[in-house]
Every structure is written in structure tokens, then in C-alpha cells.
Amino acid sequence: WIKSEPKTIVEGILLPKVDTNVTEIFNVDPLLTSSNTDTLREIRKKVSSLVFSSLFKESIGSTVVPEVVETYTFTESKDLNILLRNDVYWTDGKQLTTEDVDFTLKLLSSIGQSSAYYGAANGGDIQIQIVDSLNIRISLAAAEGARPNSAYLNELVFPILPKHVLENYSKPKLTFLPQTEFGTNPIGTGILNFKRNTGLELNLVRNDNYFRGKVNFDNYVFRFYKNYEDLI
């Protein structure tokens, strides 16, 4: 529902019957590398899509449309050339660049199939060339000579992570982002910013600097319940 002032959307979610620490549920797992159930995985995916931007985003009819991508072209069916928007900024004021895209794709390659977005890395068979801060070229390097095409764009719906923050983390920590400081207080570029995790609910607030324009509500609150009676 939406309260009058300030406008707050509250989503109540009934937890699956698993022995899960409620506090852990609210930790952000942007690359979806862990979950006890499909329900928790979908919850984390939803939170991730609100806090982080992607190259492309899902649209009506199972198609994808550009999000932080300004333009893209296929060169002789060999390379996917992407130009990023120049108005996308992290919540700490840093600009999102191709360095962040390259960093995230390489992280997906190293994490492997434990990430739900591993397809973006084409099973690790991927070549990335940073042309400049806003231009990047992606080539698939599969043995059968597969090249990027429109179908590959569907794999490029993944949360882009900030290299300037996470490059200082050790690789083991990157594998378990939900247990890091970043997992409990993430820096993103999405429509909402992380505010706080009280252990009883997760509070997100409007990102007034979102590049596509701010949304028309102030807060989004997730509340989790162990049983139906408590939810009611």
C-alpha cells in the first residue's frame, strides 16, 4: 500500500518454511550466488534489480531493452560494441564506466555456475576490450566460433558492480558478497538506494539521482513474516 505522506510502498512477504535467519535474508546477494530456496533467490533478485542497474533490462514480452546502454551494434556478427550512457553515477558520486562492466563480467567468469548470471560470461569463453570509459567491445570465444547476437543480449541482464569499491576485496570475499560490508550496505546505481536493515525489515529509499528520473514514491519497505498469521 502507499501511505499519504511520505509515500511508502510496503511489501509483506511470507517466508518459506526453512530454518533461515531473518537478518541474513536482507543481505544483498547481487550476483545470486546463494539461497536456501527459490523464494529467497527471487527476493534477492528483486532487491538487486532495484539497487543496481544493468546493461539491459527485461521488458514486456520477454524482450530486453537498454538500461545503462546508450547504443549497441554488432560488427559483422563478430563483436558486440556497446556505448554506455554518460549520466550514470554510483551513490558515492563516482561515474559508472566500462571498467565496472569489465570487472563484473570477469567476476562472473571467476565465480562460475554458482551465479545465476553466469550466462553473461558465456561459460568463461569471453573476450572483453575496453575502448574507452564509455565504449566496450565483447566477443564470444567458444570453440565452435559462436559470436554475439540478439539472443546474447538476454544474458546481459545482470547487476553491474562498482570496481572502485570491490577491487580492494580479496577473491574469497567477492565470492561471498552477502557476508561483506558491501552486502549489508551496498553502493548502487538503481532506482532505489539502500537505507538500513533493521533485522525485521529492509528499507530502501528513492535515488533522486537515478539517470532515468526519480520514481514517484519515497520509500520501499520489505517485511518478512514466518507465518501467515503474523503477516495478517
Coordinates of C-alpha atoms in Angstrom, one line a residue:
W1 CA 0.0 0.0 0.0
I2 CA 1.0 3.7 -0.3
K3 CA 0.8 5.9 2.7
S4 CA -0.1 9.6 2.1
E5 CA 3.0 11.4 3.4
P6 CA 5.6 10.3 2.8
K7 CA 4.7 7.9 0.1
T8 CA 5.9 4.4 1.2
I9 CA 5.3 1.1 -0.5
V10 CA 5.3 -1.8 1.9
E11 CA 5.7 -5.3 0.6
G12 CA 4.9 -8.2 3.0
I13 CA 6.5 -11.5 2.1
L14 CA 5.7 -14.9 3.7
L15 CA 8.9 -16.8 4.2
P16 CA 9.2 -20.4 3.0
K17 CA 9.3 -22.9 5.8
V18 CA 13.1 -23.1 6.2
D19 CA 15.4 -22.6 9.1
T20 CA 16.7 -19.2 7.9
N21 CA 18.0 -16.3 9.9
V22 CA 15.7 -13.4 9.0
T23 CA 18.6 -10.9 9.2
E24 CA 20.5 -12.9 6.6
I25 CA 17.6 -12.7 4.2
F26 CA 18.1 -9.0 3.9
N27 CA 21.8 -9.2 3.0
V28 CA 22.2 -8.2 -0.7
D29 CA 23.5 -11.0 -2.9
P30 CA 23.7 -9.1 -6.2
L31 CA 25.1 -12.0 -8.3
L32 CA 22.7 -14.5 -6.8
T33 CA 25.3 -17.0 -5.7
S34 CA 23.4 -18.5 -2.8
S35 CA 19.9 -19.2 -1.4
N36 CA 18.2 -21.8 0.5
T37 CA 15.1 -21.8 -1.7
D38 CA 13.8 -20.4 -5.0
T39 CA 11.7 -17.9 -3.0
L40 CA 14.7 -16.4 -1.3
R41 CA 16.5 -16.3 -4.6
E42 CA 13.7 -14.4 -6.2
I43 CA 13.6 -11.9 -3.3
R44 CA 17.3 -11.2 -3.6
K45 CA 16.9 -10.8 -7.3
K46 CA 14.2 -8.3 -6.9
V47 CA 16.2 -6.3 -4.3
S48 CA 19.2 -6.4 -6.6
S49 CA 17.3 -5.1 -9.6
L50 CA 16.1 -2.1 -7.5
V51 CA 19.5 -1.2 -6.1
F52 CA 21.7 -1.9 -9.2
S53 CA 21.5 -1.1 -12.9
S54 CA 22.2 -3.4 -15.7
L55 CA 23.4 -3.2 -19.3
F56 CA 19.9 -4.3 -20.4
K57 CA 16.7 -4.9 -18.5
E58 CA 13.8 -7.2 -19.0
S59 CA 10.7 -5.7 -20.7
I60 CA 7.2 -6.9 -21.6
G61 CA 7.1 -9.9 -23.8
S62 CA 10.3 -11.5 -22.6
T63 CA 12.4 -9.0 -24.6
V64 CA 15.2 -6.8 -23.3
V65 CA 15.8 -3.1 -23.7
P66 CA 18.8 -1.0 -22.9
E67 CA 19.2 0.4 -19.4
V68 CA 22.7 1.9 -19.0
V69 CA 23.5 1.2 -22.7
E70 CA 23.1 4.2 -24.9
T71 CA 23.6 2.4 -28.2
Y72 CA 24.9 -1.0 -29.3
T73 CA 25.9 -2.6 -32.6
F74 CA 27.0 -5.9 -34.0
T75 CA 30.1 -5.7 -36.2
E76 CA 30.0 -8.3 -39.0
S77 CA 28.3 -10.6 -36.5
K78 CA 31.6 -10.9 -34.7
D79 CA 31.7 -8.3 -31.9
L80 CA 29.1 -6.6 -29.8
N81 CA 30.0 -2.9 -29.4
I82 CA 28.4 -1.1 -26.6
L83 CA 28.3 2.6 -25.8
L84 CA 27.3 3.4 -22.2
R85 CA 25.3 6.4 -21.1
N86 CA 27.4 9.2 -19.7
D87 CA 25.0 10.2 -16.9
V88 CA 25.0 7.1 -14.7
Y89 CA 26.6 7.6 -11.2
W90 CA 27.1 5.4 -8.2
T91 CA 25.6 6.6 -4.9
D92 CA 29.1 7.7 -3.8
G93 CA 29.3 10.1 -6.7
K94 CA 31.6 8.1 -9.0
Q95 CA 30.6 7.6 -12.6
L96 CA 29.7 4.2 -13.9
T97 CA 32.2 3.3 -16.6
T98 CA 33.3 0.3 -18.8
E99 CA 35.8 -0.5 -16.1
D100 CA 32.8 -1.5 -13.9
V101 CA 31.2 -3.6 -16.7
D102 CA 34.6 -5.4 -17.4
F103 CA 35.1 -6.0 -13.7
T104 CA 31.6 -7.5 -13.2
L105 CA 31.9 -9.8 -16.2
K106 CA 35.3 -11.1 -15.1
L107 CA 33.9 -11.6 -11.6
L108 CA 31.0 -13.7 -13.1
S109 CA 33.6 -15.7 -15.0
S110 CA 35.6 -16.5 -11.9
I111 CA 32.5 -17.3 -9.7
G112 CA 31.2 -19.7 -12.3
Q113 CA 27.9 -21.5 -12.3
S114 CA 27.1 -20.7 -8.7
S115 CA 25.9 -17.3 -10.1
A116 CA 22.6 -17.0 -11.8
Y117 CA 24.1 -14.6 -14.3
Y118 CA 26.9 -16.9 -15.4
G119 CA 25.5 -16.9 -19.0
A120 CA 26.7 -13.3 -19.4
A121 CA 30.2 -14.6 -19.2
N122 CA 29.4 -17.3 -21.8
G123 CA 30.8 -20.0 -19.7
G124 CA 34.0 -18.1 -19.2
D125 CA 34.6 -18.0 -23.0
I126 CA 34.5 -14.3 -23.4
Q127 CA 36.8 -11.6 -24.7
I128 CA 36.4 -8.0 -23.5
Q129 CA 38.1 -5.0 -24.9
I130 CA 37.7 -1.6 -23.1
V131 CA 37.9 1.0 -25.9
D132 CA 37.5 4.0 -23.5
S133 CA 35.5 4.9 -20.4
L134 CA 32.2 4.5 -22.2
N135 CA 32.9 2.1 -25.1
I136 CA 33.4 -1.6 -24.7
R137 CA 33.6 -4.5 -27.1
I138 CA 32.5 -8.0 -26.2
S139 CA 33.4 -11.2 -28.2
L140 CA 32.4 -14.7 -27.5
A141 CA 35.3 -17.1 -27.7
A142 CA 33.6 -20.5 -27.8
A143 CA 35.4 -23.3 -29.7
E144 CA 32.5 -23.6 -32.2
G145 CA 33.1 -20.0 -33.2
A146 CA 29.9 -18.6 -31.6
R147 CA 29.5 -14.9 -31.9
P148 CA 27.3 -12.4 -30.0
N149 CA 23.8 -12.0 -31.5
S150 CA 20.5 -10.6 -30.3
A151 CA 19.9 -13.8 -28.2
Y152 CA 23.0 -13.0 -26.2
L153 CA 21.5 -9.7 -25.2
N154 CA 19.1 -11.6 -22.9
E155 CA 22.2 -12.8 -20.9
L156 CA 23.3 -9.2 -20.3
V157 CA 20.6 -8.5 -17.7
F158 CA 22.9 -8.6 -14.6
P159 CA 23.7 -6.1 -11.9
I160 CA 26.8 -4.1 -12.6
L161 CA 29.0 -3.7 -9.5
P162 CA 31.4 -0.9 -8.6
K163 CA 35.0 -1.8 -9.4
H164 CA 36.4 1.1 -7.3
V165 CA 34.8 -0.4 -4.2
L166 CA 35.2 -4.1 -4.7
E167 CA 38.7 -4.3 -6.3
N168 CA 40.1 -4.0 -2.8
Y169 CA 38.3 -7.1 -1.6
S170 CA 40.0 -10.5 -1.7
K171 CA 38.6 -13.1 -4.1
P172 CA 37.2 -15.3 -1.3
K173 CA 35.2 -12.3 0.0
L174 CA 33.9 -11.5 -3.5
T175 CA 32.5 -15.0 -3.7
F176 CA 30.5 -14.3 -0.5
L177 CA 29.4 -10.7 -1.1
P178 CA 26.3 -11.1 1.2
Q179 CA 28.7 -11.6 4.2
T180 CA 30.8 -8.4 3.4
E181 CA 30.2 -4.8 4.4
F182 CA 29.2 -4.2 0.8
G183 CA 26.5 -6.9 1.1
T184 CA 24.9 -5.1 4.1
N185 CA 25.5 -1.5 2.8
P186 CA 25.7 -1.7 -1.0
I187 CA 26.6 1.2 -3.4
G188 CA 24.4 1.1 -6.4
T189 CA 23.1 3.0 -9.4
G190 CA 19.4 1.8 -9.4
I191 CA 16.1 3.5 -8.8
L192 CA 16.5 3.0 -5.1
N193 CA 19.3 3.3 -2.5
F194 CA 19.9 1.1 0.4
K195 CA 18.9 2.8 3.7
R196 CA 19.0 0.2 6.5
N197 CA 18.5 -3.3 7.6
T198 CA 16.8 -3.4 10.9
G199 CA 16.7 -7.2 11.1
L200 CA 12.9 -7.0 10.9
E201 CA 12.6 -5.2 7.7
L202 CA 14.7 -3.8 4.8
N203 CA 14.3 -0.1 4.0
L204 CA 15.2 1.3 0.5
V205 CA 14.8 5.0 -0.4
R206 CA 14.4 6.8 -3.7
N207 CA 17.5 7.6 -5.6
D208 CA 16.9 11.2 -6.6
N209 CA 19.9 11.0 -9.0
Y210 CA 18.7 8.0 -11.0
F211 CA 19.6 8.7 -14.6
R212 CA 16.1 7.9 -16.0
G213 CA 14.4 10.1 -13.5
K214 CA 13.3 9.6 -9.9
V215 CA 10.3 7.5 -9.1
N216 CA 7.1 9.0 -7.6
F217 CA 7.4 7.4 -4.1
D218 CA 9.9 8.0 -1.3
N219 CA 10.4 4.6 0.3
Y220 CA 10.1 0.9 -0.4
V221 CA 10.0 -1.4 2.6
F222 CA 10.3 -5.2 2.6
R223 CA 8.8 -7.0 5.6
F224 CA 9.3 -10.8 6.0
Y225 CA 7.0 -13.0 8.1
K226 CA 7.4 -16.5 9.4
N227 CA 3.8 -17.4 9.2
Y228 CA 0.5 -16.3 7.7
E229 CA -1.0 -15.1 11.0
D230 CA 1.9 -12.7 11.6
L231 CA 1.6 -11.3 8.1
I232 CA -2.1 -10.6 8.5

